[in-house]
mmCIF file of C-alpha atoms in Angstrom:
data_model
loop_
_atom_site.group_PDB
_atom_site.id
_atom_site.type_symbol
_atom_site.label_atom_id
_atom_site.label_comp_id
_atom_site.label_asym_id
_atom_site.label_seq_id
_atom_site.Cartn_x
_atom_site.Cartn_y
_atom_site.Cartn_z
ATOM 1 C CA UNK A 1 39.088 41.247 -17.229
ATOM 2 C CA UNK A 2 38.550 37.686 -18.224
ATOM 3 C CA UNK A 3 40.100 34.694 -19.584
ATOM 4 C CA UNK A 4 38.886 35.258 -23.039
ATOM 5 C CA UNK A 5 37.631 31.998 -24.484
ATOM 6 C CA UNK A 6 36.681 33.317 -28.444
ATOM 7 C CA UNK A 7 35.916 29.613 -29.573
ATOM 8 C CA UNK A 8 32.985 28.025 -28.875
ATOM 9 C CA UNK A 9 34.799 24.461 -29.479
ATOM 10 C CA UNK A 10 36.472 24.682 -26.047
ATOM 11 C CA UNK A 11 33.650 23.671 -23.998
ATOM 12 C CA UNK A 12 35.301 23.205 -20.820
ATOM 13 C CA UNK A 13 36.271 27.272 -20.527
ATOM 14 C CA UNK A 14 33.089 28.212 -21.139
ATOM 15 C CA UNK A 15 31.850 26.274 -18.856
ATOM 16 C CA UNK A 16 34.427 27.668 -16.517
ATOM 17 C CA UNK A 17 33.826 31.124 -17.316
ATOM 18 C CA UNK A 18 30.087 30.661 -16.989
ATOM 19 C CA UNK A 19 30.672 29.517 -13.872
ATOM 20 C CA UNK A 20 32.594 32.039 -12.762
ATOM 21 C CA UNK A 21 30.509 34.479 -13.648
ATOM 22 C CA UNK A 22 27.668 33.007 -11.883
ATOM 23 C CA UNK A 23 29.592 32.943 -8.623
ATOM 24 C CA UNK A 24 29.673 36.831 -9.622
ATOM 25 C CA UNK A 25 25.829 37.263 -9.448
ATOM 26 C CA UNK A 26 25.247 35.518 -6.574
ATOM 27 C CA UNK A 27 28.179 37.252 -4.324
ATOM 28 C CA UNK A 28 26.351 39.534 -1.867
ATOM 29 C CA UNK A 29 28.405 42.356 -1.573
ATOM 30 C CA UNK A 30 31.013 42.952 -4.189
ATOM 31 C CA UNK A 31 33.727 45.035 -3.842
ATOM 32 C CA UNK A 32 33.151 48.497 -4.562
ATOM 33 C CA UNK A 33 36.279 48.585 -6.334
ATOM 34 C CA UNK A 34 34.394 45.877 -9.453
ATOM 35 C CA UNK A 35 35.270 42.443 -10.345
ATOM 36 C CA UNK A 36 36.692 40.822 -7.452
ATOM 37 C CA UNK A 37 37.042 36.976 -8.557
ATOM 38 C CA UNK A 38 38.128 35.858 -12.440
ATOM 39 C CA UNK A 39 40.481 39.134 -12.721
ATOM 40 C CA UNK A 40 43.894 38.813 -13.916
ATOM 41 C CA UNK A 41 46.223 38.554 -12.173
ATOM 42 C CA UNK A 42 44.450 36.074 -9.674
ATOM 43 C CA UNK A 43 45.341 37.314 -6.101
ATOM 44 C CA UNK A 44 45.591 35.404 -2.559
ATOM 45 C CA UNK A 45 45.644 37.630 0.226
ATOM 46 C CA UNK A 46 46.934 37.111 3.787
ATOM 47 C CA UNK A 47 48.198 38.178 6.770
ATOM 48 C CA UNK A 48 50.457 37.507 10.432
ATOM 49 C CA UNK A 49 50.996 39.657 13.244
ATOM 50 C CA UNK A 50 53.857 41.491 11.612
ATOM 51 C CA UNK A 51 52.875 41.414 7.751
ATOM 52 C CA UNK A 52 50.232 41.368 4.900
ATOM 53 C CA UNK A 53 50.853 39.287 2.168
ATOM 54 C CA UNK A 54 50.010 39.284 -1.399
ATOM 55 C CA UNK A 55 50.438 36.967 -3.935
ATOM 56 C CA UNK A 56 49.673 38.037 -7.552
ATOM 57 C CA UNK A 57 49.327 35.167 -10.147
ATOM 58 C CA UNK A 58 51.273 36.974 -13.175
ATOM 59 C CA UNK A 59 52.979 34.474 -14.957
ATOM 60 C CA UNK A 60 55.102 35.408 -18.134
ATOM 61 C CA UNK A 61 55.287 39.029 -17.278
ATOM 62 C CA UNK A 62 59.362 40.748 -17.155
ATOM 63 C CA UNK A 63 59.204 41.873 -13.351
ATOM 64 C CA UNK A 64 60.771 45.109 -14.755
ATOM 65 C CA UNK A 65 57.391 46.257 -16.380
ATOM 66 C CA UNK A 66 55.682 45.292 -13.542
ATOM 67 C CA UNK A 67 53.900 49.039 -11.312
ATOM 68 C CA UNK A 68 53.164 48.184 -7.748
ATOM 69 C CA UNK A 69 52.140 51.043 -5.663
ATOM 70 C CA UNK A 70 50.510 52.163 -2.043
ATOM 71 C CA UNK A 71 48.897 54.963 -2.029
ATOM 72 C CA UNK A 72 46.714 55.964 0.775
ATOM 73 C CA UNK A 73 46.357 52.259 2.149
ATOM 74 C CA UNK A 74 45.365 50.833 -1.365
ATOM 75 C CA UNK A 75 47.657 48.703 -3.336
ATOM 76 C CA UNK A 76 47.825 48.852 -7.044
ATOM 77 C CA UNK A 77 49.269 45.895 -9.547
ATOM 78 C CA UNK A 78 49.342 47.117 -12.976
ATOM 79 C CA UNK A 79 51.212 45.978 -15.721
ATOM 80 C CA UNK A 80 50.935 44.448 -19.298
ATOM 81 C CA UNK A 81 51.270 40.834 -20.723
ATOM 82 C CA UNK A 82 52.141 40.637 -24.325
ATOM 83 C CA UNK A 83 52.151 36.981 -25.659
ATOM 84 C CA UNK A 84 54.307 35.601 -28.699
ATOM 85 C CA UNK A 85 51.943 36.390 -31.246
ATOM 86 C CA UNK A 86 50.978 33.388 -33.782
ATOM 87 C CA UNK A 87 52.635 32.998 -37.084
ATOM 88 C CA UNK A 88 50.853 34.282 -40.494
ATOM 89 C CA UNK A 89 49.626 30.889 -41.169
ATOM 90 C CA UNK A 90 48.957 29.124 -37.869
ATOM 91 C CA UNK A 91 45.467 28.726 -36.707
ATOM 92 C CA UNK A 92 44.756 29.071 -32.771
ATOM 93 C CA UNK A 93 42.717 26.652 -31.718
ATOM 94 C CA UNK A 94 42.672 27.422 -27.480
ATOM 95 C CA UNK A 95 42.808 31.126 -26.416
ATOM 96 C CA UNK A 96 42.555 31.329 -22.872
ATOM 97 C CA UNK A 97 45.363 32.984 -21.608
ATOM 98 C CA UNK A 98 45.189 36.639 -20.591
ATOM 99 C CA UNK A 99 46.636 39.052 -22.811
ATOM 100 C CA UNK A 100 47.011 43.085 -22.943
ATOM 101 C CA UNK A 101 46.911 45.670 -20.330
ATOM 102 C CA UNK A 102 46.114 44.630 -15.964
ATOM 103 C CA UNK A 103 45.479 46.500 -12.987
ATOM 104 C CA UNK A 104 44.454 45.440 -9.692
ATOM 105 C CA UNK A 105 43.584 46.858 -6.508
ATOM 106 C CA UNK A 106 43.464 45.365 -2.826
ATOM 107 C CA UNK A 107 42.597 47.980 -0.143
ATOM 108 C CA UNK A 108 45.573 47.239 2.517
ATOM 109 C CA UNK A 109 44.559 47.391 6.920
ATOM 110 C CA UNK A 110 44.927 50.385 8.048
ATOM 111 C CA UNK A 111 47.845 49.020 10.180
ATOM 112 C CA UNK A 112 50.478 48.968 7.555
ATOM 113 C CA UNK A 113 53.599 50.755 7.138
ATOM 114 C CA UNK A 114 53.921 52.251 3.728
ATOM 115 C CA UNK A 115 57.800 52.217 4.144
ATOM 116 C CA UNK A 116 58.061 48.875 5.346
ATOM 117 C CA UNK A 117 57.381 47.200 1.350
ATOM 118 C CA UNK A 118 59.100 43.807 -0.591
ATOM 119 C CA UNK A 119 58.228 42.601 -3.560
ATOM 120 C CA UNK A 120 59.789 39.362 -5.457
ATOM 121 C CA UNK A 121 58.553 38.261 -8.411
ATOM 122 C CA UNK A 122 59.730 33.814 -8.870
ATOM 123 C CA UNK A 123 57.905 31.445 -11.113
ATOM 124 C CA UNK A 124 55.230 33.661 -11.875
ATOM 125 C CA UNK A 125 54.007 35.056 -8.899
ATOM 126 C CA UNK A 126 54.387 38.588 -7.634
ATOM 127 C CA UNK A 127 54.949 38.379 -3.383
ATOM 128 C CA UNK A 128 54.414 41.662 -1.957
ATOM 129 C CA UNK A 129 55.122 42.148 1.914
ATOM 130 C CA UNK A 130 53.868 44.806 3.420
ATOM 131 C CA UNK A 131 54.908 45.363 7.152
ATOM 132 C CA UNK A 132 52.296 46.541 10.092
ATOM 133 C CA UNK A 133 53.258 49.062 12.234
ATOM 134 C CA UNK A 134 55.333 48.156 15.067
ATOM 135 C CA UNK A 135 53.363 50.345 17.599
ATOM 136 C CA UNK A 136 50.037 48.717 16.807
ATOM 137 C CA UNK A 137 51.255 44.883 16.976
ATOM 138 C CA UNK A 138 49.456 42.588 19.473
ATOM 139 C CA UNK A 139 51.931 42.257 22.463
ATOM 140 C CA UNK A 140 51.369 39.474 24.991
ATOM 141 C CA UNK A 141 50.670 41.189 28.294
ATOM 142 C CA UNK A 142 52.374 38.776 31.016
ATOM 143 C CA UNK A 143 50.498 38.622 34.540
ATOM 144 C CA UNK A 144 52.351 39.254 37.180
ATOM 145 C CA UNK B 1 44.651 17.641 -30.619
ATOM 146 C CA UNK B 2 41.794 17.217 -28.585
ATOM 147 C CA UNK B 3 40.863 17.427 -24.645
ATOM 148 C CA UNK B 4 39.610 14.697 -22.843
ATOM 149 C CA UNK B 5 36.463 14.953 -20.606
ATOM 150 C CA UNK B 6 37.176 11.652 -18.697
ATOM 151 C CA UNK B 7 38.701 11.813 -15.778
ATOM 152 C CA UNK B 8 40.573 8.956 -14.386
ATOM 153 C CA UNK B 9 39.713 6.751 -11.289
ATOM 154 C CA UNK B 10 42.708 8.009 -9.392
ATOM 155 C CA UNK B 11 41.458 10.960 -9.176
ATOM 156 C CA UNK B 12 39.965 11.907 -5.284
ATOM 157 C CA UNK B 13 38.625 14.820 -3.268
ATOM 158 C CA UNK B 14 42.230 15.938 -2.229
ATOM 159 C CA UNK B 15 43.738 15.256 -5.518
ATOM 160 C CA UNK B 16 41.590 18.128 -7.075
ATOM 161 C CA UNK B 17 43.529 20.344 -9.053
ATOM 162 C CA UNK B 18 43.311 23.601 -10.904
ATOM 163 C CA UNK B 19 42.478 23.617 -14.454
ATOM 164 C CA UNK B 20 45.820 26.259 -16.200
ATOM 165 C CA UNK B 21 44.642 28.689 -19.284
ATOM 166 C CA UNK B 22 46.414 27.208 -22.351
ATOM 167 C CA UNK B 23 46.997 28.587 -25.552
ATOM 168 C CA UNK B 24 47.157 26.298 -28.367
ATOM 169 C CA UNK B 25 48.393 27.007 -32.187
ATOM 170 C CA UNK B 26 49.479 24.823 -35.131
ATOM 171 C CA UNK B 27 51.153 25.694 -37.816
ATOM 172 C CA UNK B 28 52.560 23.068 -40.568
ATOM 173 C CA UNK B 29 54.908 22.086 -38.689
ATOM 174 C CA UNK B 30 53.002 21.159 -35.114
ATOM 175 C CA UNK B 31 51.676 22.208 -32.485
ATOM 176 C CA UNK B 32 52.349 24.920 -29.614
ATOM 177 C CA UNK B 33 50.650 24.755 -26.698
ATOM 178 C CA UNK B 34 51.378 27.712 -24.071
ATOM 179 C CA UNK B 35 50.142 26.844 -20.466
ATOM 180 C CA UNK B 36 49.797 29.480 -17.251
ATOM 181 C CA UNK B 37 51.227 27.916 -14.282
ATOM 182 C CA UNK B 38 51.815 30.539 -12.106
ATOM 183 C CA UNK B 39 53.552 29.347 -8.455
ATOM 184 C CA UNK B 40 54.834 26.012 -10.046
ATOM 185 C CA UNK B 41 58.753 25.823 -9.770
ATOM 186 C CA UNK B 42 60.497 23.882 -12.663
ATOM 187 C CA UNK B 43 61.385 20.747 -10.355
ATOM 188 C CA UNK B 44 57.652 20.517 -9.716
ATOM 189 C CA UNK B 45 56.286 20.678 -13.282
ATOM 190 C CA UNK B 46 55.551 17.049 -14.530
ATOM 191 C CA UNK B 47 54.667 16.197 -18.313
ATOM 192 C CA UNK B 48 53.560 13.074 -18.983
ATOM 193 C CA UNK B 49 53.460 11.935 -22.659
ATOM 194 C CA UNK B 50 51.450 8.151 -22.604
ATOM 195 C CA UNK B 51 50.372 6.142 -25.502
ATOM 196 C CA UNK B 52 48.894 9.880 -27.243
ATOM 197 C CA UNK B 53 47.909 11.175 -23.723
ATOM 198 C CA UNK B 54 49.920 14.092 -22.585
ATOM 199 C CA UNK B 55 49.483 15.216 -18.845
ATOM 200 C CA UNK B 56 50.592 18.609 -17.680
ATOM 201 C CA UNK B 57 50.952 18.786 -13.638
ATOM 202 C CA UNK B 58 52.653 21.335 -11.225
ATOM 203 C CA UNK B 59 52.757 21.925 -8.295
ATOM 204 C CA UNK B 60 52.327 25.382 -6.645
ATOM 205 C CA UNK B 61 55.189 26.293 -4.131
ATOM 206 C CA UNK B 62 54.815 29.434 -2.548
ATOM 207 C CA UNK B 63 56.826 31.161 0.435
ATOM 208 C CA UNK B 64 54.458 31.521 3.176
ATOM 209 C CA UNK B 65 55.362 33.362 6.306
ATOM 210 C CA UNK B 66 54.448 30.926 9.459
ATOM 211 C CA UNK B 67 51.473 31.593 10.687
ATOM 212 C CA UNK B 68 49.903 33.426 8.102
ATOM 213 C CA UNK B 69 46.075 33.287 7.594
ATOM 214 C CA UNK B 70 44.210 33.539 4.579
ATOM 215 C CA UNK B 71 42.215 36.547 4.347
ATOM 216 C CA UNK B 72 41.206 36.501 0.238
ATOM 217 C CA UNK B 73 41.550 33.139 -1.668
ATOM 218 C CA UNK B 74 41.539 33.009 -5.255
ATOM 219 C CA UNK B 75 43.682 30.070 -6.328
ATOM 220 C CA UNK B 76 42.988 27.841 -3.911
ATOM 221 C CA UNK B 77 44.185 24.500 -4.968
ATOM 222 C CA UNK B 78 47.967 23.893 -4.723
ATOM 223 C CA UNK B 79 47.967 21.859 -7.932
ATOM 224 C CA UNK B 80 47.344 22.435 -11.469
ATOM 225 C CA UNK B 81 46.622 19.606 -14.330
ATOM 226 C CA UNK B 82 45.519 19.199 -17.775
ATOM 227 C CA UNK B 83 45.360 16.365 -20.001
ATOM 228 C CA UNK B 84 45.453 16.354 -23.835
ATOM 229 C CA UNK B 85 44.940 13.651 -26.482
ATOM 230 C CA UNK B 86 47.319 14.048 -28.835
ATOM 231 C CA UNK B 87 46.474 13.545 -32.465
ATOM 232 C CA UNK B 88 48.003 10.369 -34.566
ATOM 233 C CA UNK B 89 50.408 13.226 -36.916
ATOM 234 C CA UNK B 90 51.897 15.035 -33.617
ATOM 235 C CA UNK B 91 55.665 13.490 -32.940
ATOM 236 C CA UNK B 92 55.164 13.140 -28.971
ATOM 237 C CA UNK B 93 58.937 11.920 -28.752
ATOM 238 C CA UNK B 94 60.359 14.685 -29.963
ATOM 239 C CA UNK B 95 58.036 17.356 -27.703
ATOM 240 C CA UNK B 96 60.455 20.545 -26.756
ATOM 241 C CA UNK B 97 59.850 22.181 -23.493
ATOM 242 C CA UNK B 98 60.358 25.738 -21.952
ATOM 243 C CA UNK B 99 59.555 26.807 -18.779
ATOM 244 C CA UNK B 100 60.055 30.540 -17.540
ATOM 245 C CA UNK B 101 58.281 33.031 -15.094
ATOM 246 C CA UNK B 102 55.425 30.141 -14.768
ATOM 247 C CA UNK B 103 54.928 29.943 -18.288
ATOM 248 C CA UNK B 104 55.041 26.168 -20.309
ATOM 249 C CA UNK B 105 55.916 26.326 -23.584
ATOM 250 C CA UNK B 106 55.515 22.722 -25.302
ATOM 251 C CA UNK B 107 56.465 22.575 -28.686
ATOM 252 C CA UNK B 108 54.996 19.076 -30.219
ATOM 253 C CA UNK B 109 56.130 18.805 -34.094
ATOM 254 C CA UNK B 110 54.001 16.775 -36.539
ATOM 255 C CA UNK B 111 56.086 13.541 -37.541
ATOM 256 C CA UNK B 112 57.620 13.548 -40.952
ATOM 257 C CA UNK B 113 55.376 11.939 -42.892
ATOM 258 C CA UNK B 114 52.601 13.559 -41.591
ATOM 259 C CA UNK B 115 54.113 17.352 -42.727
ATOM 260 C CA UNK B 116 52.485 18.897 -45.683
ATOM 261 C CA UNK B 117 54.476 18.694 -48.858
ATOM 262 C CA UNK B 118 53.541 20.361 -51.988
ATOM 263 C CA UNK B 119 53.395 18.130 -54.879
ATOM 264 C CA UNK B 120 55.334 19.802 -58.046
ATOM 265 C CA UNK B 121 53.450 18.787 -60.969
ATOM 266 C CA UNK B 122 56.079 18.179 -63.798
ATOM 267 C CA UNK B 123 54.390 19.078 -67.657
ATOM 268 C CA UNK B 124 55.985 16.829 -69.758
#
């Protein structure tokens, strides 16, 4: 889903979004899995010899709602982000955050070891660490 | 309470930042603005209020293991920043912040004078 921007006034996010979603129709393969840019939470994916990493950009969520699961090599972030909601009388004159119901899904190396899974959650960011399989890390042959 | 589109000279190549999805409501008595700055850890959060410009900068500090290479890059800037122009009414020396789980909460009342009364008309 993304950043809604329901008021015309704030130029700049459309102009974001619209950019965004040009980026969309110009990406030559998408993911089969949809949307893979502009989703909430943003994601950075990476990797060393011994781990994937995955940062999820979730701010103001209670880590305790928060569903991460592996299932057959595919990681899932799902959640929900409720936001204080505005008084009676107050007018909202910027809505760009992300609100209501998330789920996102990275499809994890095939060298990964279910069982071998952290996940923090500080400032905002989900960091999930998922461990490769010890049998299938690169080991430095020595020459004799 | 108003955006502004210029940028300022100091800004270079490297010094490119991320633009953070802000919610802003008033109410009678000011204005709250809610900013996403996910990866920014409170001693790296910097508000500026000058003259009736107010700057919101972090900086994103993740844990990353040594070595580690990027495969998928969404937020790819370690920096976020936003500038407002604050209206004549707000109070900027009496702004209130919060800042939890990467979310800003400013809280910028309207000064006194400025607050909506309602006038009792007496009927003598």
């Amino acid at each position: 889903m993304m950043y809604r921007s329901l008021f015309p006034r704030d130029v700049l996010a459309e102009l974001d979004r619209l950019q965004r979603e040009m980026q969309q129709g110009f990406r030559v393969s998408p993911s089969i899995r949809g949307v893979a840019r502009g989703g909430f939470p943003a994601m950075n994916v990476g990797g060393t010899a011994s781990s994937v990493e995955v940062y999820a950009f979730a701010p103001g969520i209670d880590p305790a709602t928060l569903d991460v699961q592996i299932e057959k090599g595919v990681l899932t972030v799902a959640g929900e982000r409720q936001l204080e909601q505005p008084g009676e009388k107050a007018s909202v004159h910027i809505d760009e955050r992300f609100a209501g119901r998330f789920r996102r899904v990275v499809t994890l190396p095939d060298d990964i070891d279910p069982s071998a899974v952290e996940a923090r959650y500080r400032d905002g960011v989900l960091r999930i660490s998922i461990g490769r399989k010890a049998d299938t890390q690169a080991r430095r042959i020595t020459i004799q | 309470m108003s955006e502004t589109n210029t940028v300022s000279k100091a800004d270079s190549r490297d010094d490119a930042a991320l633009l953070p999805p802000v919610d802003v409501i008033e109410d009678a008595s000011g204005i709250t603005l809610f900013a996403d700055l996910a990866g920014v850890p409170k001693d790296k959060l910097q508000l500026h209020v000058e003259g009736d410009t107010l700057t919101i900068e972090g900086e994103v500090d993740l844990e990353i293991p040594e070595g580690m290479e990027s495969s998928h890059v969404e937020v790819g800037r370690p920096r976020y920043r936003r500038v407002f122009t604050l209206s004549r009414e707000l109070d900027a020396s009496k702004v209130a912040a919060e800042f939890k789980h990467g979310v800003l909460k400013l809280v910028i009342p309207k000064a006194e004078h400025a607050q909506a009364r309602k006038v009792q008309v007496k009927v003598l």
